[in-house]
mmCIF file of C-alpha atoms in Angstrom:
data_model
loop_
_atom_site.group_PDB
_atom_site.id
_atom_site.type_symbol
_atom_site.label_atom_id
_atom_site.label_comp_id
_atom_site.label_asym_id
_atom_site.label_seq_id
_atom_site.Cartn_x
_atom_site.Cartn_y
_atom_site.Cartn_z
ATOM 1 C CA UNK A 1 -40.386 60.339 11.318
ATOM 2 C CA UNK A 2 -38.590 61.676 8.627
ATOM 3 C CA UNK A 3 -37.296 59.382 6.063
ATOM 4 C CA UNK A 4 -35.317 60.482 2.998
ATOM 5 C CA UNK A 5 -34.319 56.975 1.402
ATOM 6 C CA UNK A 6 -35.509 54.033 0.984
ATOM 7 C CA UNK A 7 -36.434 52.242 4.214
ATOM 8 C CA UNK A 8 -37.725 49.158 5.384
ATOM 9 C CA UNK A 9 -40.875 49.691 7.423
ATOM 10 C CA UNK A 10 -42.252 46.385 9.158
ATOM 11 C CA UNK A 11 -45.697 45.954 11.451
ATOM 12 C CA UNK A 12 -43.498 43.519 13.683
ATOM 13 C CA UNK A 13 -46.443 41.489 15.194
ATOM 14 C CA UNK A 14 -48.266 41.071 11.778
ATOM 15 C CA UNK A 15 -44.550 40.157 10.215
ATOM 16 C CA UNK A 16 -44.581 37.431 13.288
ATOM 17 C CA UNK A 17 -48.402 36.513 12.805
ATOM 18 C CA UNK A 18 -47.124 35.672 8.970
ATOM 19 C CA UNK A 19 -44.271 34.043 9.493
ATOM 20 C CA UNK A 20 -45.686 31.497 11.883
ATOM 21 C CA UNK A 21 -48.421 30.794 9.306
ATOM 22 C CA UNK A 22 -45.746 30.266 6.504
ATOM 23 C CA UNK A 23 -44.408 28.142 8.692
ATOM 24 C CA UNK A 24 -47.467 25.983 9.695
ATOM 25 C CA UNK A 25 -48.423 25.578 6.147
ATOM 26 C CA UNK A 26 -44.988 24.018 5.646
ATOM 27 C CA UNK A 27 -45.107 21.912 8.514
ATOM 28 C CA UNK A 28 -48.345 20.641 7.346
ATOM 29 C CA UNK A 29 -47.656 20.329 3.672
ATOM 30 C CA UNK A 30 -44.224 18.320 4.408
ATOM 31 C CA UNK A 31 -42.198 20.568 2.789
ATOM 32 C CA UNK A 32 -39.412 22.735 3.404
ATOM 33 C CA UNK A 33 -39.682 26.428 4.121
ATOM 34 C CA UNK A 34 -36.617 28.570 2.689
ATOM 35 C CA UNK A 35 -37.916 32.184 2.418
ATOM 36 C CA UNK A 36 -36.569 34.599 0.294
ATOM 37 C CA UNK A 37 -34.401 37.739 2.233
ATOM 38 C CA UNK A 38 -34.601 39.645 -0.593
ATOM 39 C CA UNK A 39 -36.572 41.914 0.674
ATOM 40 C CA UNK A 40 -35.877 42.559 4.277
ATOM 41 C CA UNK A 41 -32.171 42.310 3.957
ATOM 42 C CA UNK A 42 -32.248 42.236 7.871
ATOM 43 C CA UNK A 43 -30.681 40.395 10.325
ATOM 44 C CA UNK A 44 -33.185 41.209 12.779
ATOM 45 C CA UNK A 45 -35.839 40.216 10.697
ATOM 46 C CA UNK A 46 -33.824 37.149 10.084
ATOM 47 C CA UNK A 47 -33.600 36.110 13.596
ATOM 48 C CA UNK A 48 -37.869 36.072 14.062
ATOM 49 C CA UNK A 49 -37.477 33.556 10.889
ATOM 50 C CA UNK A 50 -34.900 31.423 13.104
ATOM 51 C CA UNK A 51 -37.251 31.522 15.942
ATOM 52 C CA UNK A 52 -40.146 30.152 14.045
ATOM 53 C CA UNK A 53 -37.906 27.067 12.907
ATOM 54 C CA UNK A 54 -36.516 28.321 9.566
ATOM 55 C CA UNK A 55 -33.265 27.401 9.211
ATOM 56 C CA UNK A 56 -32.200 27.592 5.263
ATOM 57 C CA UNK A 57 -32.666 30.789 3.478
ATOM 58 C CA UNK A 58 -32.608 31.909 -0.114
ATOM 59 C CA UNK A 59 -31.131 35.311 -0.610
ATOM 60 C CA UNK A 60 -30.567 37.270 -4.354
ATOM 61 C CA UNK A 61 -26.700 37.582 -4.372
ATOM 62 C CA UNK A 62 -23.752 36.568 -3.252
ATOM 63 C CA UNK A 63 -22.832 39.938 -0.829
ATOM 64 C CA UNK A 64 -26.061 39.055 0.703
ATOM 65 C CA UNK A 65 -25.296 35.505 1.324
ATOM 66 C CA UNK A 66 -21.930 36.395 3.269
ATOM 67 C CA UNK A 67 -23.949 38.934 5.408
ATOM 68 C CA UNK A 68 -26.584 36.107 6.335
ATOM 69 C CA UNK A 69 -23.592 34.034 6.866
ATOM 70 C CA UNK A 70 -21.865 36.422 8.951
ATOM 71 C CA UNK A 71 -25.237 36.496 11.098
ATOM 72 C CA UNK A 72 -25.130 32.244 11.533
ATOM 73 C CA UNK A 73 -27.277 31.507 8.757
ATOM 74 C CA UNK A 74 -25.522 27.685 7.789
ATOM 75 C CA UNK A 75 -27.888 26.710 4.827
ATOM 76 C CA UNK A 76 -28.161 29.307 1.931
ATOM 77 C CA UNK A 77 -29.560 29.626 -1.415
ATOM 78 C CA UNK A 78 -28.311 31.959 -4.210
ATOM 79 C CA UNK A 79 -31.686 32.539 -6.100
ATOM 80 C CA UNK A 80 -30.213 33.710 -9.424
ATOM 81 C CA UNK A 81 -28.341 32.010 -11.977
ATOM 82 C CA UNK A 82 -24.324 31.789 -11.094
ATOM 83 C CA UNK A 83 -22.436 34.537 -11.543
ATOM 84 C CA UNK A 84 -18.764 32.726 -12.845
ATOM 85 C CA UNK A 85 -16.761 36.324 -12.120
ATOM 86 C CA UNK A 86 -18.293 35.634 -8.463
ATOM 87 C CA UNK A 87 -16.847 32.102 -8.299
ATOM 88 C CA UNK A 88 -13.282 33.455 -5.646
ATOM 89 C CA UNK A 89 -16.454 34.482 -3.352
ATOM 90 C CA UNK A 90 -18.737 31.605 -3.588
ATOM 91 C CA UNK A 91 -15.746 29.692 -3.306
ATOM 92 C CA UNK A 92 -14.904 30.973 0.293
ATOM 93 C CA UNK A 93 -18.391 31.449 1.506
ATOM 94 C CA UNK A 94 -19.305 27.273 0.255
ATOM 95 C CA UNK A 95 -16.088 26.391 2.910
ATOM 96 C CA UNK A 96 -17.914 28.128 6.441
ATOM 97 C CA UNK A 97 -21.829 26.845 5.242
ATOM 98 C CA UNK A 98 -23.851 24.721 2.860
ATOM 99 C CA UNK A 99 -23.989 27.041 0.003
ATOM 100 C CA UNK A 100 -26.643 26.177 -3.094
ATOM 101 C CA UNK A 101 -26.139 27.897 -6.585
ATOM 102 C CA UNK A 102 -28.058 27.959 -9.669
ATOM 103 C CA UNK A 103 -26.906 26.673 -12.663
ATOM 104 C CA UNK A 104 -28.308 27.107 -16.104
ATOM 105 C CA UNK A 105 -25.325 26.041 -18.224
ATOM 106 C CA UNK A 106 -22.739 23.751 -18.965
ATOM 107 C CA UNK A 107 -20.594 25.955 -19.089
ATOM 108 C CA UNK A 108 -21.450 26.765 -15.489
ATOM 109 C CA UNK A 109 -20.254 23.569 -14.540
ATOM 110 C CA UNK A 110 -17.338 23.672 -16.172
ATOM 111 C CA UNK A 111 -15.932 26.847 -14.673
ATOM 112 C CA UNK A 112 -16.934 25.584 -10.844
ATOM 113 C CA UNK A 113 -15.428 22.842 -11.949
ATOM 114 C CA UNK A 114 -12.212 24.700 -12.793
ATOM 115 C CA UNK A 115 -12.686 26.608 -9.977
ATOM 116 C CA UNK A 116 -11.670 23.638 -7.483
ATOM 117 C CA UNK A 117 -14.733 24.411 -4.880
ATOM 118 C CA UNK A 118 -14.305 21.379 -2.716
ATOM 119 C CA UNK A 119 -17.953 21.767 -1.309
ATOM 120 C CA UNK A 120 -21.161 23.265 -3.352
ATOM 121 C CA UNK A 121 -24.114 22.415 -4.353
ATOM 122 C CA UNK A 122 -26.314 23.381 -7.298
ATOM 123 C CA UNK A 123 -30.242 23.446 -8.502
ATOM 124 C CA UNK A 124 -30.566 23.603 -12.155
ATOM 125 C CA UNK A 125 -32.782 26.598 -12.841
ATOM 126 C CA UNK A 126 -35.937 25.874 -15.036
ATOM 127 C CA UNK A 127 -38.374 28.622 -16.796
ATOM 128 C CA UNK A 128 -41.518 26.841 -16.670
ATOM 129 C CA UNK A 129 -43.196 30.105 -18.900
ATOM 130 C CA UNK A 130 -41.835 33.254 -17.033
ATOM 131 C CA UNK A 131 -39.022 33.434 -19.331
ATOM 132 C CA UNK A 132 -36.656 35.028 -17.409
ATOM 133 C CA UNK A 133 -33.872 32.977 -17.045
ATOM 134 C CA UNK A 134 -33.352 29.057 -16.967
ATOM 135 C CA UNK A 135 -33.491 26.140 -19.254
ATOM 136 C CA UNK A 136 -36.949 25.373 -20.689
ATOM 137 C CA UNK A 137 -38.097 22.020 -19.389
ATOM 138 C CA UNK A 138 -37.923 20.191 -22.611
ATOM 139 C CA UNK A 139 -33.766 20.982 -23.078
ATOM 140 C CA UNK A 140 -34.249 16.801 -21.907
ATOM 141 C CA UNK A 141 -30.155 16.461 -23.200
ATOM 142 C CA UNK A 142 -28.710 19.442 -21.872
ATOM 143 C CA UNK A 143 -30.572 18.649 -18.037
ATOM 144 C CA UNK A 144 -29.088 15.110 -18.550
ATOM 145 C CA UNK A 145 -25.318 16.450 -19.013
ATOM 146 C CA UNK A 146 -25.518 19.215 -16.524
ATOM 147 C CA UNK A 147 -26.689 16.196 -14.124
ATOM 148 C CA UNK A 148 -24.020 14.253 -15.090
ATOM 149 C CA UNK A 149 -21.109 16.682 -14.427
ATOM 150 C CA UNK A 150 -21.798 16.302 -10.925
ATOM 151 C CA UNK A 151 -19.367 14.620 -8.180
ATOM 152 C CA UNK A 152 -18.175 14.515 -4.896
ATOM 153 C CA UNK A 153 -17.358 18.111 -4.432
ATOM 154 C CA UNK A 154 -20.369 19.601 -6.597
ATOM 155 C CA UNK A 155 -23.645 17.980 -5.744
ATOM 156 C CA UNK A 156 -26.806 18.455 -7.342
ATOM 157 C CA UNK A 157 -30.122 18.997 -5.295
ATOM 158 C CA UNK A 158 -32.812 19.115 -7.736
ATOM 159 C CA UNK A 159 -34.597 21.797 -9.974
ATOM 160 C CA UNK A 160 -35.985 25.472 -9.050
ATOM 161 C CA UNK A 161 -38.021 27.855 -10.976
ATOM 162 C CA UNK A 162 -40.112 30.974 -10.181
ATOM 163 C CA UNK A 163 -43.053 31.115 -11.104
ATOM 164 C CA UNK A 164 -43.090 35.021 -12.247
ATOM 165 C CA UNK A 165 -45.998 34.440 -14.648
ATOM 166 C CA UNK A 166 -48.289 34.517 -12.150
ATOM 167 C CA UNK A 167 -47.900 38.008 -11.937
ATOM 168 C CA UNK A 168 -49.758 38.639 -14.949
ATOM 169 C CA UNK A 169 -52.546 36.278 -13.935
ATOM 170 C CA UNK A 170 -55.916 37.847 -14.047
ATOM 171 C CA UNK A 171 -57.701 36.121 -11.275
ATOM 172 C CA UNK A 172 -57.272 32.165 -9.087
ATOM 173 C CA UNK A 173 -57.816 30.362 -11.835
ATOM 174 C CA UNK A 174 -55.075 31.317 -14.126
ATOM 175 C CA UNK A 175 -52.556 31.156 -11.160
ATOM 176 C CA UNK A 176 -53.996 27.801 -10.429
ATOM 177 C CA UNK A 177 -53.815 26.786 -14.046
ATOM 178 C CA UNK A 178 -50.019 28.426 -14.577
ATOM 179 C CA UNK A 179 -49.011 26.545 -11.037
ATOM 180 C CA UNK A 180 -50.062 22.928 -12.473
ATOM 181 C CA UNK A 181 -48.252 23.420 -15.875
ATOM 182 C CA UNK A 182 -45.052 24.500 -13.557
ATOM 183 C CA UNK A 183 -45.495 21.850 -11.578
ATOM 184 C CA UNK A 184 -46.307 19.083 -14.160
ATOM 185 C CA UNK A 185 -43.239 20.380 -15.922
ATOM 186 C CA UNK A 186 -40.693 19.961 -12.772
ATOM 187 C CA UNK A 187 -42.538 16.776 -11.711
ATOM 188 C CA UNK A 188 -41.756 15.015 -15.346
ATOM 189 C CA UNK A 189 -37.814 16.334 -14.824
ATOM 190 C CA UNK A 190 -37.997 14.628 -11.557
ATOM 191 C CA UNK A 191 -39.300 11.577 -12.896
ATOM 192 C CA UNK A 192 -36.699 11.257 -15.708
ATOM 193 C CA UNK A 193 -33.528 12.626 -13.796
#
């Protein structure tokens, strides 16, 4: 085989094997299971997803988000802050599916707002210590107005962060310990929003 760019190489039955635990765990836990395409960027490996249950997705931009779309993919997740020069795109891509955007602003809202999208929804994104992107858990006022701005057209599903931080971790124990703090900190939003 002779590969000169970068290329996607997948084990298919181990991919399979992990995608069906994923999936258990979920099923188990009660939650919901939205895997990230980011990295497999393939229909195909899409469809063994679909086939295990998944139905809603979380891709990294909005070109990816109309390819899944194109594929049947009806529940999508935009996992990076909005993009407002995007907002003609997300626009026609929220009127074929159920399209979810993060926000991290007001002025965010404002410019969806003025956009006239008749159907999106948003998470607000939240650093809980990565410090990448997102508003830190204790912006208490600025959570509350971004909450507020919402309405029929532009409906607000709750909070996401990524928990990046854990990279660094040096063993269990400080993953365990950064998950809790992450955790506690989306848990109090919950409880006051």
């Amino acid at each position: 085989m002779n590969i000169n760019r970068p290329t996607l190489l997948v084990n298919k039955s181990i991919a399979l094997g992990n995608i069906r635990e994923m999936k258990h765990k979920s099923d188990e836990s009660n939650v919901i299971l939205r895997p990230h395409f980011k990295t497999h960027q393939s229909a195909e490996v899409g469809e063994w997803f679909r086939d295990e249950g998944v139905d809603k997705i979380t891709v990294s931009s909005v070109e990816m988000a109309f390819y899944f779309a194109k594929h049947g993919w009806k529940d999508i997740t935009i996992a990076f802050s909005l993009n407002i020069r995007e907002l003609d795109s997300i626009k026609e891509l929220s009127e074929e599916i159920e399209l979810t955007v993060l926000i991290s602003s007001v002025e965010h809202m404002e410019a969806i707002l003025a956009a006239n999208i008749s159907k999106l929804y948003y998470f607000i994104k939240v650093d809980v210590g990565y410090h990448r992107s997102g508003l830190e858990p204790n912006q208490h006022e600025l959570i509350k107005e971004i909450i507020a701005k919402q309405n029929e057209k532009l409906r607000f599903k709750g909070f996401l962060s990524h928990f990046g931080n854990t990279y660094q971790a040096k063993n269990k124990d400080d993953v365990i310990s950064i998950y809790k703090s992450g955790v506690n900190d989306l848990l109090t939003l919950k409880e006051e929003n």
